[in-house]
Protein backbone atom coordinates (compact mmCIF):
# COMPACT_ATOMS: atom_id res chain seq x y z
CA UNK A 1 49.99 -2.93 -77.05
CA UNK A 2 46.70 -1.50 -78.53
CA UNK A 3 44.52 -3.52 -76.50
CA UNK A 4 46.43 -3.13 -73.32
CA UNK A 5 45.65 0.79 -73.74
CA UNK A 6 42.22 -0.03 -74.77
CA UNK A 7 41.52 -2.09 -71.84
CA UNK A 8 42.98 0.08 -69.57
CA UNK A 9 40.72 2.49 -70.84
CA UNK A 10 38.10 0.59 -70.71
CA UNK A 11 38.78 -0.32 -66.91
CA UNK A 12 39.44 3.67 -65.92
CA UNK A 13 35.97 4.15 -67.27
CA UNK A 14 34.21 1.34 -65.69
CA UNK A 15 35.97 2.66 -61.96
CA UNK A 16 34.68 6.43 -62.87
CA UNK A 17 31.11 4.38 -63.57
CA UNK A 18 30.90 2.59 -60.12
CA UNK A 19 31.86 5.51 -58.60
CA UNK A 20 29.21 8.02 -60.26
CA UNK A 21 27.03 5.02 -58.56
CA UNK A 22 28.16 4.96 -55.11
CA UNK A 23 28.34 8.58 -54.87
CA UNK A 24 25.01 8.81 -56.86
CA UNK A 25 23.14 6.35 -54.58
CA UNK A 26 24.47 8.07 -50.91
CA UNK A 27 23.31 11.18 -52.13
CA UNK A 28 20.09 10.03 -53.66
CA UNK A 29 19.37 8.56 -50.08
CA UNK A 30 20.14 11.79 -47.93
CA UNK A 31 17.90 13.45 -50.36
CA UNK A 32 15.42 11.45 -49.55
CA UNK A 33 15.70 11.31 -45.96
CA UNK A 34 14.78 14.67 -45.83
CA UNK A 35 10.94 14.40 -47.95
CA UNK A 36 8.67 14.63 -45.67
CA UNK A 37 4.65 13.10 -46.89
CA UNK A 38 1.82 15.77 -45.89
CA UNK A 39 -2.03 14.88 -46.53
CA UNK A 40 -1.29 17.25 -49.53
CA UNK A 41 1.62 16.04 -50.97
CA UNK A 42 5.27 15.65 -49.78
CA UNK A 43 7.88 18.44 -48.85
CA UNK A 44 11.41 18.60 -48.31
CA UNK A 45 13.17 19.73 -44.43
CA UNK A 46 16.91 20.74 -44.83
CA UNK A 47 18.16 18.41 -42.93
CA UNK A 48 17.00 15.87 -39.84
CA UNK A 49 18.30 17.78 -36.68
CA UNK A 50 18.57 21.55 -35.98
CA UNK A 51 17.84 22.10 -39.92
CA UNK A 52 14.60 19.81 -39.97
CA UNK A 53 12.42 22.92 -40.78
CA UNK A 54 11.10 23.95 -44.51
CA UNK A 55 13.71 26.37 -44.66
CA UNK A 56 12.50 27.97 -48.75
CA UNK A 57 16.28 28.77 -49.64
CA UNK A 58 17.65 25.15 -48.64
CA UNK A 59 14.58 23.79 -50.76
CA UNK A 60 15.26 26.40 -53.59
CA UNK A 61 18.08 24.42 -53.94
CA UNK A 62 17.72 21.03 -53.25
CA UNK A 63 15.29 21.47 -55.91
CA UNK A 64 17.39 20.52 -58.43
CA UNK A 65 18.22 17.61 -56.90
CA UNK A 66 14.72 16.52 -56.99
CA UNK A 67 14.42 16.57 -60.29
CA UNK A 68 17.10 14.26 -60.95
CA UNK A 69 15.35 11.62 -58.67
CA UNK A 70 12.28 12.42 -60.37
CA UNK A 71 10.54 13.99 -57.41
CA UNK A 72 8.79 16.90 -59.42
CA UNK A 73 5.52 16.06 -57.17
CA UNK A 74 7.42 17.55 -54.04
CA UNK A 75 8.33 20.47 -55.99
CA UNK A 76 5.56 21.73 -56.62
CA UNK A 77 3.45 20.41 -53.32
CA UNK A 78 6.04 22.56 -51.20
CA UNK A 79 6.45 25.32 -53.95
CA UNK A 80 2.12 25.43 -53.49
CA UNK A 81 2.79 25.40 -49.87
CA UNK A 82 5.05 29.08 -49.85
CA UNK A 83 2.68 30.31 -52.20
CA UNK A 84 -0.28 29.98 -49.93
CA UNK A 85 1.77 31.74 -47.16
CA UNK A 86 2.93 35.14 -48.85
CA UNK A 87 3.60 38.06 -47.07
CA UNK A 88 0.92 41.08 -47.68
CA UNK A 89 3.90 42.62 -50.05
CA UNK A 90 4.44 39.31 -51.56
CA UNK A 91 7.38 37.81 -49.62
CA UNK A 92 7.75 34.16 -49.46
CA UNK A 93 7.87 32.46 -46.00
CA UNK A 94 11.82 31.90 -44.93
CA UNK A 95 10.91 28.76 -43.21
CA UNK A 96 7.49 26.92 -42.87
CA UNK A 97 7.09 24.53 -39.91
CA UNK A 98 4.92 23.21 -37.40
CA UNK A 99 6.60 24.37 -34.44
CA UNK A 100 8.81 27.51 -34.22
CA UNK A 101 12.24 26.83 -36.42
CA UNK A 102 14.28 28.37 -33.55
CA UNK A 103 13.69 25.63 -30.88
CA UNK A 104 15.06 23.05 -33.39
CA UNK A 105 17.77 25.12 -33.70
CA UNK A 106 18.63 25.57 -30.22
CA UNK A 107 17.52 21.23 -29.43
CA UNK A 108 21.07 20.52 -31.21
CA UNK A 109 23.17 23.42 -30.17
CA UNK A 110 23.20 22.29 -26.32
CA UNK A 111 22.72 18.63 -26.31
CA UNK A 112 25.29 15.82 -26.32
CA UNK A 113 23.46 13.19 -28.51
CA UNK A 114 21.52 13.97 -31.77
CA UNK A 115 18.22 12.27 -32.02
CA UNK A 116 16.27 12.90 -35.27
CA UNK A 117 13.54 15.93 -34.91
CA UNK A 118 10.47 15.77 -34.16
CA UNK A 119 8.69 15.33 -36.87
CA UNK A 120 7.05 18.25 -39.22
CA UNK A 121 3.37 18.04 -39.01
CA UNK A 122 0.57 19.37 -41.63
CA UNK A 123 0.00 22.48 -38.95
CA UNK A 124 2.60 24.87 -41.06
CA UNK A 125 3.15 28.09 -40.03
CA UNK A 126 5.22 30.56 -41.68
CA UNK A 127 8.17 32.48 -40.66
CA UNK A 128 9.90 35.79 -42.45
CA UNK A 129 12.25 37.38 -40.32
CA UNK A 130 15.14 35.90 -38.84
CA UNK A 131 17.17 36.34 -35.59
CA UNK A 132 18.01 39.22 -36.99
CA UNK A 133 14.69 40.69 -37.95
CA UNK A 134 15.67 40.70 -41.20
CA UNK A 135 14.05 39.39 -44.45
CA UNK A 136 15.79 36.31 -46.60
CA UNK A 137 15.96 39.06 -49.85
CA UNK A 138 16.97 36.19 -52.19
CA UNK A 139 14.24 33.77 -51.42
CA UNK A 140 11.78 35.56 -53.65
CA UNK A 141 14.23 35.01 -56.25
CA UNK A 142 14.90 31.48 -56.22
CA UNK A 143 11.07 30.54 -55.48
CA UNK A 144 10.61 32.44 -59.15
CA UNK A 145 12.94 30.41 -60.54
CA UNK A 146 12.37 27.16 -59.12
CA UNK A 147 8.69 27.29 -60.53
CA UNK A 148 9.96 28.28 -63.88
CA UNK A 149 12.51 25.51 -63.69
CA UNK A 150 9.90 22.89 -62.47
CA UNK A 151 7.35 24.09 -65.30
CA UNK A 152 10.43 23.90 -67.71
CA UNK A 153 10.94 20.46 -66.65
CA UNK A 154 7.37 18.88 -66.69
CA UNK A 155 5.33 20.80 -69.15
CA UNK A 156 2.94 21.61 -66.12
CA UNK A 157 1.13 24.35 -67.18
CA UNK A 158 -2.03 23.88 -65.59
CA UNK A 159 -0.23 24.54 -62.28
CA UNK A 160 1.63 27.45 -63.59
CA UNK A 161 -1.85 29.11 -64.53
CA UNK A 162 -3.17 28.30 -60.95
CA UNK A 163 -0.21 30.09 -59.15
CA UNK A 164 0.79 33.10 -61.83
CA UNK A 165 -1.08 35.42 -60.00
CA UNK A 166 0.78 34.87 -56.61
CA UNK A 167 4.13 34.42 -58.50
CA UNK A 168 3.68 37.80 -60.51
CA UNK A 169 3.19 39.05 -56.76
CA UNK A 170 6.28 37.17 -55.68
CA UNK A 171 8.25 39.35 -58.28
CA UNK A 172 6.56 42.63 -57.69
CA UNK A 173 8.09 42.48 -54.01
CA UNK A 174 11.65 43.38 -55.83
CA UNK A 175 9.58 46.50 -57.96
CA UNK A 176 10.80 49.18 -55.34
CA UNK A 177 14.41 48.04 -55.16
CA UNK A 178 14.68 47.74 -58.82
CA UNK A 179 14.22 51.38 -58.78
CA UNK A 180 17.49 51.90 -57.50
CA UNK A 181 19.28 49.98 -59.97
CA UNK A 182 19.71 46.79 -58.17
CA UNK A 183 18.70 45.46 -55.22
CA UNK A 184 19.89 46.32 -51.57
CA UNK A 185 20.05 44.08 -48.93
CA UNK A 186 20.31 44.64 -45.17
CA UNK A 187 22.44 42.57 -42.87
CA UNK A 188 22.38 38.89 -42.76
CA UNK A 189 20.00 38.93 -45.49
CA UNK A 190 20.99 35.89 -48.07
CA UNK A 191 22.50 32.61 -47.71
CA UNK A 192 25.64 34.00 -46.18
CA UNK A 193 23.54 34.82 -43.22
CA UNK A 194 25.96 35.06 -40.39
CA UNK A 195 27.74 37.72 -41.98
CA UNK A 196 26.23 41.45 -42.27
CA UNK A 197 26.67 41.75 -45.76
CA UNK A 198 24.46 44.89 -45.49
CA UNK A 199 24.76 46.45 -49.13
CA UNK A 200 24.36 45.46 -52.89
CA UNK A 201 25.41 41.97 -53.56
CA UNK A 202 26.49 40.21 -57.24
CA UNK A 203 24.86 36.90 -55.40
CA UNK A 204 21.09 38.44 -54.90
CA UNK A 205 21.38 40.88 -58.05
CA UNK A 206 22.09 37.85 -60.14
CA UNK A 207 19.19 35.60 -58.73
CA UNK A 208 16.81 38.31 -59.38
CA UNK A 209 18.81 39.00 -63.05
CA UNK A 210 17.68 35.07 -63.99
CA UNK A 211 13.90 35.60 -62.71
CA UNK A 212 13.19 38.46 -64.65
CA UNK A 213 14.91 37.04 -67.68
CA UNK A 214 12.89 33.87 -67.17
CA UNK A 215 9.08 35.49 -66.70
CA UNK A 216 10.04 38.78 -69.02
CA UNK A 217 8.37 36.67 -72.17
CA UNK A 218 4.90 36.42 -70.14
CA UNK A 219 3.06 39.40 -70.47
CA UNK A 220 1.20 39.54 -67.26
CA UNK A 221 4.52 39.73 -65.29
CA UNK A 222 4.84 42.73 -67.45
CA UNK A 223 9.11 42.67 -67.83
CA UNK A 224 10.23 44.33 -70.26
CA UNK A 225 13.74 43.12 -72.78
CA UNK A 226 14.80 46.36 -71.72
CA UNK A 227 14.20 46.22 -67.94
CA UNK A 228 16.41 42.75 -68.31
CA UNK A 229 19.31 44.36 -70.28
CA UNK A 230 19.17 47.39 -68.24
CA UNK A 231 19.65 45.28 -64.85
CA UNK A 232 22.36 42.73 -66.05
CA UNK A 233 24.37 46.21 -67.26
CA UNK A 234 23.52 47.66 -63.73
CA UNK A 235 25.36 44.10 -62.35
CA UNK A 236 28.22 44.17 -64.93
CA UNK A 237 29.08 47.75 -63.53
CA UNK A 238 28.52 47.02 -60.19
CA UNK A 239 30.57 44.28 -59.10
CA UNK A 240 33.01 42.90 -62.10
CA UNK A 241 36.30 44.05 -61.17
CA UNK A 242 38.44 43.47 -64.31
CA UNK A 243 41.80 43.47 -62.25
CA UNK A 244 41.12 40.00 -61.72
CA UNK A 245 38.58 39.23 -63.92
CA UNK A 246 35.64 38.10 -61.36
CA UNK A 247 32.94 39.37 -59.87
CA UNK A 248 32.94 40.98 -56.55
CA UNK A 249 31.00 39.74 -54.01
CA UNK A 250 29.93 42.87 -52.87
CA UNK A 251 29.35 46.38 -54.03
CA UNK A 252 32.42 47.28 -51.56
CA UNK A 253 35.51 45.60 -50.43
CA UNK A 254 37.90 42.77 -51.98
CA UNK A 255 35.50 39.78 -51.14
CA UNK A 256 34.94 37.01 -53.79
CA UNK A 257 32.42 34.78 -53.05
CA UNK A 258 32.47 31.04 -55.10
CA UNK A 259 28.47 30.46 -55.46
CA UNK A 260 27.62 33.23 -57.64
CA UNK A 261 30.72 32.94 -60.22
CA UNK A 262 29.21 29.39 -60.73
CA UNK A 263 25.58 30.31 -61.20
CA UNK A 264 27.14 32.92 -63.66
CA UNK A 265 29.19 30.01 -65.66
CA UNK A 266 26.02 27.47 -65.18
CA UNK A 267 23.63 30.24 -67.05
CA UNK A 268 23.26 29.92 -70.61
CA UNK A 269 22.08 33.57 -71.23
CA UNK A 270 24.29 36.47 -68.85
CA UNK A 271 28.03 35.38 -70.26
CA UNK A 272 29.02 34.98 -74.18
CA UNK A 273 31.10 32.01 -74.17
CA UNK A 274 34.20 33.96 -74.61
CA UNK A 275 33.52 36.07 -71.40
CA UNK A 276 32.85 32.33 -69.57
CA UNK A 277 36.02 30.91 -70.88
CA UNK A 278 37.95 34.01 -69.38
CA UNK A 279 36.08 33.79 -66.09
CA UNK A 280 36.47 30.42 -65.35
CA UNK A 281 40.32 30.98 -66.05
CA UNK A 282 40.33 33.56 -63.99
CA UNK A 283 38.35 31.15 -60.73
CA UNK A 284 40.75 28.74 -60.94
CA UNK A 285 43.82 31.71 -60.64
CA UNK A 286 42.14 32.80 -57.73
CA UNK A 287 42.49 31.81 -54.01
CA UNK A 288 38.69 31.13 -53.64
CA UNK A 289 39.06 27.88 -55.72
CA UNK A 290 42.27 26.06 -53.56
CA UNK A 291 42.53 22.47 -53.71
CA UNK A 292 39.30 21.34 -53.69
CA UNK A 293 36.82 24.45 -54.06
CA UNK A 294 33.94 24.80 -51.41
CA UNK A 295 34.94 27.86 -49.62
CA UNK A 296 32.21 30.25 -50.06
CA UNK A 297 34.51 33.40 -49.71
CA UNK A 298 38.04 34.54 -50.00
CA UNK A 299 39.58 36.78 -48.01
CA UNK A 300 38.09 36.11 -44.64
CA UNK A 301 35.34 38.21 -43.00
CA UNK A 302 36.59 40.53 -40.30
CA UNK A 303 35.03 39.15 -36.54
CA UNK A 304 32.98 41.88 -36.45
CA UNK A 305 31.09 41.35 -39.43
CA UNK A 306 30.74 38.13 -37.70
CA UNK A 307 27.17 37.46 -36.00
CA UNK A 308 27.46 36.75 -32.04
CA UNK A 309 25.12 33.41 -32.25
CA UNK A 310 27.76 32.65 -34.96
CA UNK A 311 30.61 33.19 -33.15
CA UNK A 312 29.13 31.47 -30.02
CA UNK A 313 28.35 28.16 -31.50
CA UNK A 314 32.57 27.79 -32.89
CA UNK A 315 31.38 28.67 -36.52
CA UNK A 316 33.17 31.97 -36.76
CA UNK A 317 34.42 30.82 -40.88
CA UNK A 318 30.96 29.43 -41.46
CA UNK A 319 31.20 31.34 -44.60
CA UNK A 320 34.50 32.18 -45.57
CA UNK A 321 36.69 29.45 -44.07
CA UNK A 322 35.08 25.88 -44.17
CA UNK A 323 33.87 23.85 -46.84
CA UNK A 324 30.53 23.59 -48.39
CA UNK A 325 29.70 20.18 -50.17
CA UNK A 326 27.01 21.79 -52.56
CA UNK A 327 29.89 24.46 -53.75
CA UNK A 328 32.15 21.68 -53.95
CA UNK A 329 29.62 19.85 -56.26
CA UNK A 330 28.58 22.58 -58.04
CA UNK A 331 32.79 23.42 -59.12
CA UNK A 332 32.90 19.90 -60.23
CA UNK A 333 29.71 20.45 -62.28
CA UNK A 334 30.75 23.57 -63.75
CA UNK A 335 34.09 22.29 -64.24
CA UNK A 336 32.77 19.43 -66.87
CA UNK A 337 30.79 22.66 -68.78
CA UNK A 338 33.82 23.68 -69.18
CA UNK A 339 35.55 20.84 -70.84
CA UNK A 340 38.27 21.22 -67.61
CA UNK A 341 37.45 17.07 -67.70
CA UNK A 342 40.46 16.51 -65.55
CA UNK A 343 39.44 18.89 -62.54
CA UNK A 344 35.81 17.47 -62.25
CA UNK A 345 36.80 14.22 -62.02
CA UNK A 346 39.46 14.63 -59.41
CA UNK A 347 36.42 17.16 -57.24
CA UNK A 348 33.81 14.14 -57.99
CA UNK A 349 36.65 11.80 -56.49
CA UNK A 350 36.87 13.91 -53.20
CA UNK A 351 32.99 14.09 -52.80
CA UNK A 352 32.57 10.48 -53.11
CA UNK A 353 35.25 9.90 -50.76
CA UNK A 354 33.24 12.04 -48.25
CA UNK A 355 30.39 10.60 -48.45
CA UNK A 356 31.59 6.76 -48.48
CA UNK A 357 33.38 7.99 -45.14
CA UNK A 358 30.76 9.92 -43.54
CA UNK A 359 27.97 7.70 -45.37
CA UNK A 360 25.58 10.52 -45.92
CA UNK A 361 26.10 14.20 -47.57
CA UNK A 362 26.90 16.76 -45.05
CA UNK A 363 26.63 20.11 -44.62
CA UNK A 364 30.27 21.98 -44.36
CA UNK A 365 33.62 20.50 -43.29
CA UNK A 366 36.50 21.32 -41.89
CA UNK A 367 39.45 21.62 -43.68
CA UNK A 368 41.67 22.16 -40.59
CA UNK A 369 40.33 18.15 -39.62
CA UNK A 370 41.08 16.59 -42.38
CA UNK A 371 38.19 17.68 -43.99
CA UNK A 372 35.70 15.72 -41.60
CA UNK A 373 31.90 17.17 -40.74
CA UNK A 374 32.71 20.13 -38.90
CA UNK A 375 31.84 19.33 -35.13
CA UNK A 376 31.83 21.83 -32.06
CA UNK A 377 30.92 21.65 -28.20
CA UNK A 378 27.73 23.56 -29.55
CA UNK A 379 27.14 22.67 -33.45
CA UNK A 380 27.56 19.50 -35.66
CA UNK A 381 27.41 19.89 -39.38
CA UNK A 382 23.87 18.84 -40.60
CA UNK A 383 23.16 15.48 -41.86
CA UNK A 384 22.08 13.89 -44.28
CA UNK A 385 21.54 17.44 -45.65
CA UNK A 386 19.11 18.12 -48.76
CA UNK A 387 20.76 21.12 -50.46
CA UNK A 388 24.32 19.27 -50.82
CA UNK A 389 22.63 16.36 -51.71
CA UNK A 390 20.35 17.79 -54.46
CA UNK A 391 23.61 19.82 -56.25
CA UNK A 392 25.76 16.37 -56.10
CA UNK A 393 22.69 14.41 -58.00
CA UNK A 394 22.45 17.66 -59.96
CA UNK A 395 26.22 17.15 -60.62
CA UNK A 396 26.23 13.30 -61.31
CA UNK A 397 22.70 14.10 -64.00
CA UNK A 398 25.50 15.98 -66.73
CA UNK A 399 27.39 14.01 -68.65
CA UNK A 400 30.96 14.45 -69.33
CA UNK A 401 31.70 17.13 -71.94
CA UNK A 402 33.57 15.33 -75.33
């Protein structure tokens, strides 16, 4: 009877193994679909249609996913590359490409057939505003801590003494808004860009939160322990809501939003592990985490907090109502931190069943199909697309919690 159950076990664990492959080798190869080689090094597009720009928040990342494969060189090649394009007031380039990001936006929005894009070219330019005319406010952010991450991860200081100078500039363009307390954002201004979101938001605040904690023990960045503490107080008042024991999403109305719960259970330093345990018991309570987690935000967005381009293209729930892969990941990730074994597995099960379907890791589905790649007259879901890629290596690099 013993080693019936033993071999059983031994079996269950062998199936989780092969899986952890599969899914582990589809996602490893829509990563690298998306590296593109440079004379100075390679770089990494979003995706390989109307996302095959340098978009710097997709990269941000994806980064992490890099580092699993090993791929530190691109890092810091396309890291170098945003540095060498800053703003006068030290704001990163949203998107760096060789031809304006737009067209390749609008190629795969009104075709019927979805040749790869043309490719990127060493000719980058650099692009800040959106369609909007706003800034990406949480770029800065997560171009901070990518470089501290990728300097964390290979011991390269020489490069970090090449670049502080730029990145202390990089951080200064949040100086004025810290001023306030925390940052402000205007509409469309972070990843959820097709909704206004005009405001404060616990997303942004808590990017810029982990940058200043990472740079405040380097003098020249000149961050103070107090400036730190002072700002991750600022966030605690601003947006937990103890009612239901999760941050806010904004600094007004009932919206939760998944990503920034899980950066706040993936840090080792803002949460005590009491107040991690609680919040993560309180996520799974809550209707943003459902069956299978992935929806960026519960309840929906009114329509007109919608953007029109948005709404034109059939992707009105882009951020509220469909299903991102990389969230989905990232709740099976955070799940094993926190020793919920049984709901990481069963996530990791879903994502590999995706992606040995679709073949590739895509962009968002559609959980009103099945949970297919979402696909309108006028959109198809990215693929192979880098940022869920990089979080479902970044998922499949931590092993299970004992």
């Amino acid at each position: 009877m013993l080693k019936t159950i033993l071999l059983i076990g031994t079996m269950a664990l062998a199936h989780q193994a092969f899986a952890a492959r599969d899914l582990h080798s589809i996602a490893k190869q829509s990563l690298e679909a998306n590296i593109v080689e440079l004379t100075r090094g390679g770089v990494l597009r979003a995706g390989s249609h109307q996302f095959a720009s340098l978009w710097t928040r997709d990269f941000c990342f994806a980064s992490r996913g890099l580092r699993a494969i090993g791929r530190e060189d691109v890092i810091a090649s396309h890291l170098t590359r945003l540095l060498e394009n800053l703003r006068e007031d030290g704001l990163v380039p949203r998107v760096l490409d060789s031809k304006a990001s737009w067209k390749r936006v609008a190629r795969y929005s009104f075709v019927p057939f979805r040749p790869e894009s043309p490719e990127v070219r060493d000719d980058l330019k650099a692009e800040w505003v959106g369609e909007h005319r706003t800034v990406a406010i949480d770029s800065n952010a997560l171009v901070l801590i990518t470089a501290a991450e990728y300097v964390s991860s290979t011991g390269d200081k020489a490069w970090l003494e090449e670049h502080k100078s730029k990145l202390i500039k990089v951080m200064n363009f949040y100086k004025p808004f810290l001023e306030s307390g925390v940052v402000v954002q205007e509409k469309y201004g972070d990843w959820q860009d097709s909704v206004k979101r005009s405001g404060a938001t616990f997303f942004t605040n808590f990017l810029v939160w982990k940058a200043l904690s990472m740079y405040q023990n380097q003098p020249e960045f000149s961050i103070s322990k107090n400036t730190v503490e002072l700002f991750r107080k600022n966030i605690e008042d601003k947006f937990f809501e103890r009612e239901i024991g999760l941050y806010k999403s904004l600094d007004h109305g009932d919206w939760v939003s998944l990503e920034g719960i899980l950066y706040a259970l993936e840090d080792d330093h803002f949460l005590s592990l009491e107040r991690k345990a609680a919040l993560y018991h309180s996520l799974k309570k809550h209707p943003i985490w459902g069956t299978i987690p992935g929806r960026a935000t519960f309840p929906s967005y009114p329509s007109n907090q919608i953007s029109f381009t948005t709404k034109a293209v059939g992707l009105r729930r882009y951020h509220d109502g469909l299903v991102w892969p990389w969230l989905t990941a990232f709740s099976a990730k955070i799940a094993n931190k926190m020793g919920d074994i049984e709901s990481a597995r069963r996530i990791r099960q879903v994502l590999l069943s995706w992606a040995k379907r679709d073949g590739e890791v895509n962009e968002v589905m559609d959980p009103k199909k099945k949970m297919k790649p979402v696909k309108r007259m006028f959109y198809t879901s990215e693929a192979p697309f880098s940022w869920g890629a990089g979080f479902t290596l970044d998922m499949l690099s931590l092993k299970e919690v004992e």
